[in-house]
mmCIF file with all atom_site columns, C-alpha atoms in Angstrom:
data_model
loop_
_atom_site.group_PDB
_atom_site.id
_atom_site.type_symbol
_atom_site.label_atom_id
_atom_site.label_alt_id
_atom_site.label_comp_id
_atom_site.label_asym_id
_atom_site.label_entity_id
_atom_site.label_seq_id
_atom_site.pdbx_PDB_ins_code
_atom_site.Cartn_x
_atom_site.Cartn_y
_atom_site.Cartn_z
_atom_site.occupancy
_atom_site.B_iso_or_equiv
_atom_site.pdbx_formal_charge
_atom_site.auth_seq_id
_atom_site.auth_comp_id
_atom_site.auth_asym_id
_atom_site.auth_atom_id
_atom_site.pdbx_PDB_model_num
ATOM 1  C CA . LEU A 1 1  ? 17.141  -46.649 28.532  1.00 0.00 ? 110 LEU A CA 1
ATOM 2  C CA . ALA A 1 2  ? 15.876  -48.972 25.878  1.00 0.00 ? 111 ALA A CA 1
ATOM 3  C CA . GLY A 1 3  ? 13.163  -48.063 23.422  1.00 0.00 ? 112 GLY A CA 1
ATOM 4  C CA . THR A 1 4  ? 11.352  -49.334 20.395  1.00 0.00 ? 113 THR A CA 1
ATOM 5  C CA . ARG A 1 5  ? 12.416  -48.034 17.056  1.00 0.00 ? 114 ARG A CA 1
ATOM 6  C CA . ILE A 1 6  ? 9.692   -47.818 14.416  1.00 0.00 ? 115 ILE A CA 1
ATOM 7  C CA . ILE A 1 7  ? 10.981  -47.925 10.864  1.00 0.00 ? 116 ILE A CA 1
ATOM 8  C CA . CYS A 1 8  ? 8.744   -46.844 7.958   1.00 0.00 ? 117 CYS A CA 1
ATOM 9  C CA . ASP A 1 9  ? 9.710   -46.675 4.318   1.00 0.00 ? 118 ASP A CA 1
ATOM 10 C CA . ARG A 1 10 ? 9.345   -43.494 2.263   1.00 0.00 ? 119 ARG A CA 1
ATOM 11 C CA . LYS A 1 11 ? 6.494   -44.822 0.099   1.00 0.00 ? 120 LYS A CA 1
ATOM 12 C CA . PHE A 1 12 ? 4.347   -45.649 3.138   1.00 0.00 ? 121 PHE A CA 1
ATOM 13 C CA . LEU A 1 13 ? 4.891   -42.195 4.673   1.00 0.00 ? 122 LEU A CA 1
ATOM 14 C CA . LEU A 1 14 ? 4.011   -40.450 1.409   1.00 0.00 ? 123 LEU A CA 1
ATOM 15 C CA . GLU A 1 15 ? 0.804   -42.502 1.159   1.00 0.00 ? 124 GLU A CA 1
ATOM 16 C CA . CYS A 1 16 ? -0.131  -41.550 4.732   1.00 0.00 ? 125 CYS A CA 1
ATOM 17 C CA . LYS A 1 17 ? 0.042   -37.881 3.776   1.00 0.00 ? 126 LYS A CA 1
ATOM 18 C CA . ASN A 1 18 ? -3.029  -38.301 1.557   1.00 0.00 ? 127 ASN A CA 1
ATOM 19 C CA . SER A 1 19 ? -5.142  -40.313 3.992   1.00 0.00 ? 128 SER A CA 1
ATOM 20 C CA . PRO A 1 20 ? -8.372  -38.740 5.326   1.00 0.00 ? 129 PRO A CA 1
ATOM 21 C CA . ALA A 1 21 ? -7.156  -39.183 8.907   1.00 0.00 ? 130 ALA A CA 1
ATOM 22 C CA . ALA A 1 22 ? -4.148  -36.956 8.190   1.00 0.00 ? 131 ALA A CA 1
ATOM 23 C CA . ARG A 1 23 ? -6.358  -34.168 6.821   1.00 0.00 ? 132 ARG A CA 1
ATOM 24 C CA . THR A 1 24 ? -8.721  -33.791 9.804   1.00 0.00 ? 133 THR A CA 1
ATOM 25 C CA . PRO A 1 25 ? -7.697  -32.610 13.261  1.00 0.00 ? 134 PRO A CA 1
ATOM 26 C CA . PRO A 1 26 ? -8.502  -34.814 16.264  1.00 0.00 ? 135 PRO A CA 1
ATOM 27 C CA . CYS A 1 27 ? -11.984 -34.205 17.691  1.00 0.00 ? 136 CYS A CA 1
ATOM 28 C CA . CYS A 1 28 ? -10.737 -33.436 21.209  1.00 0.00 ? 137 CYS A CA 1
ATOM 29 C CA . LEU A 1 29 ? -7.974  -31.013 20.174  1.00 0.00 ? 138 LEU A CA 1
ATOM 30 C CA . PRO A 1 30 ? -8.302  -27.742 22.147  1.00 0.00 ? 139 PRO A CA 1
ATOM 31 C CA . GLN A 1 31 ? -8.548  -24.493 20.176  1.00 0.00 ? 140 GLN A CA 1
ATOM 32 C CA . THR A 1 32 ? -5.417  -22.497 21.024  1.00 0.00 ? 141 THR A CA 1
ATOM 33 C CA . PRO A 1 33 ? -5.140  -19.243 19.008  1.00 0.00 ? 142 PRO A CA 1
ATOM 34 C CA . GLY A 1 34 ? -1.859  -19.126 17.124  1.00 0.00 ? 143 GLY A CA 1
ATOM 35 C CA . VAL A 1 35 ? -1.154  -22.831 17.692  1.00 0.00 ? 144 VAL A CA 1
ATOM 36 C CA . THR A 1 36 ? -4.069  -25.033 16.621  1.00 0.00 ? 145 THR A CA 1
ATOM 37 C CA . SER A 1 37 ? -6.036  -22.191 15.004  1.00 0.00 ? 146 SER A CA 1
ATOM 38 C CA . LEU A 1 38 ? -5.181  -18.798 13.559  1.00 0.00 ? 147 LEU A CA 1
ATOM 39 C CA . ALA A 1 39 ? -4.565  -16.096 16.119  1.00 0.00 ? 148 ALA A CA 1
ATOM 40 C CA . GLN A 1 40 ? -7.290  -13.454 16.300  1.00 0.00 ? 149 GLN A CA 1
ATOM 41 C CA . SER A 1 41 ? -4.865  -10.784 15.102  1.00 0.00 ? 150 SER A CA 1
ATOM 42 C CA . SER A 1 42 ? -4.007  -12.985 12.118  1.00 0.00 ? 151 SER A CA 1
ATOM 43 C CA . LEU A 1 43 ? -7.691  -13.225 11.214  1.00 0.00 ? 152 LEU A CA 1
ATOM 44 C CA . VAL A 1 44 ? -8.005  -9.437  11.321  1.00 0.00 ? 153 VAL A CA 1
ATOM 45 C CA . LYS A 1 45 ? -4.916  -9.011  9.116   1.00 0.00 ? 154 LYS A CA 1
ATOM 46 C CA . LEU A 1 46 ? -6.257  -11.630 6.714   1.00 0.00 ? 155 LEU A CA 1
ATOM 47 C CA . GLU A 1 47 ? -9.550  -9.738  6.379   1.00 0.00 ? 156 GLU A CA 1
ATOM 48 C CA . GLU A 1 48 ? -7.690  -6.438  5.812   1.00 0.00 ? 157 GLU A CA 1
ATOM 49 C CA . LEU A 1 49 ? -5.561  -7.985  3.050   1.00 0.00 ? 158 LEU A CA 1
ATOM 50 C CA . LYS A 1 50 ? -8.646  -9.487  1.450   1.00 0.00 ? 159 LYS A CA 1
ATOM 51 C CA . GLU A 1 51 ? -10.438 -6.118  1.464   1.00 0.00 ? 160 GLU A CA 1
ATOM 52 C CA . ARG A 1 52 ? -7.353  -4.364  0.056   1.00 0.00 ? 161 ARG A CA 1
ATOM 53 C CA . ASN A 1 53 ? -7.055  -6.890  -2.784  1.00 0.00 ? 162 ASN A CA 1
ATOM 54 C CA . GLU A 1 54 ? -10.747 -6.525  -3.603  1.00 0.00 ? 163 GLU A CA 1
ATOM 55 C CA . SER A 1 55 ? -10.470 -2.723  -3.688  1.00 0.00 ? 164 SER A CA 1
ATOM 56 C CA . GLU A 1 56 ? -7.399  -2.913  -5.975  1.00 0.00 ? 165 GLU A CA 1
ATOM 57 C CA . GLU A 1 57 ? -9.271  -5.182  -8.365  1.00 0.00 ? 166 GLU A CA 1
ATOM 58 C CA . ALA A 1 58 ? -12.239 -2.787  -8.376  1.00 0.00 ? 167 ALA A CA 1
ATOM 59 C CA . VAL A 1 59 ? -10.148 0.065   -9.868  1.00 0.00 ? 168 VAL A CA 1
ATOM 60 C CA . PRO A 1 60 ? -9.508  -0.916  -13.515 1.00 0.00 ? 169 PRO A CA 1
ATOM 61 C CA . GLY A 1 61 ? -6.542  0.522   -15.391 1.00 0.00 ? 170 GLY A CA 1
ATOM 62 C CA . GLU A 1 62 ? -4.682  1.617   -12.285 1.00 0.00 ? 171 GLU A CA 1
ATOM 63 C CA . GLN A 1 63 ? -1.550  -0.350  -11.463 1.00 0.00 ? 172 GLN A CA 1
ATOM 64 C CA . PRO A 1 64 ? -0.960  -1.073  -7.755  1.00 0.00 ? 173 PRO A CA 1
ATOM 65 C CA . ARG A 1 65 ? 2.053   0.747   -6.285  1.00 0.00 ? 174 ARG A CA 1
ATOM 66 C CA . ASP A 1 66 ? 3.750   -2.355  -4.928  1.00 0.00 ? 175 ASP A CA 1
ATOM 67 C CA . ARG A 1 67 ? 3.694   -4.084  -8.322  1.00 0.00 ? 176 ARG A CA 1
ATOM 68 C CA . LEU A 1 68 ? 5.359   -1.398  -10.445 1.00 0.00 ? 177 LEU A CA 1
ATOM 69 C CA . PRO A 1 69 ? 8.337   -2.610  -12.544 1.00 0.00 ? 178 PRO A CA 1
#
């Protein structure tokens, strides 16, 4: 089988990384939890971590257990 080989230099690829098209998902991309979007369980865990961090910051002077030297 014959194919076409596309060759791009490093500078071009690094410039593409910052283009607006590379930062937005395609409009017709389906929402698949865990693949194209965060899984629902991941969202719940993220909220729990956020609440835990906020509660640790609310208690001044007390050092969190997981950060002890």
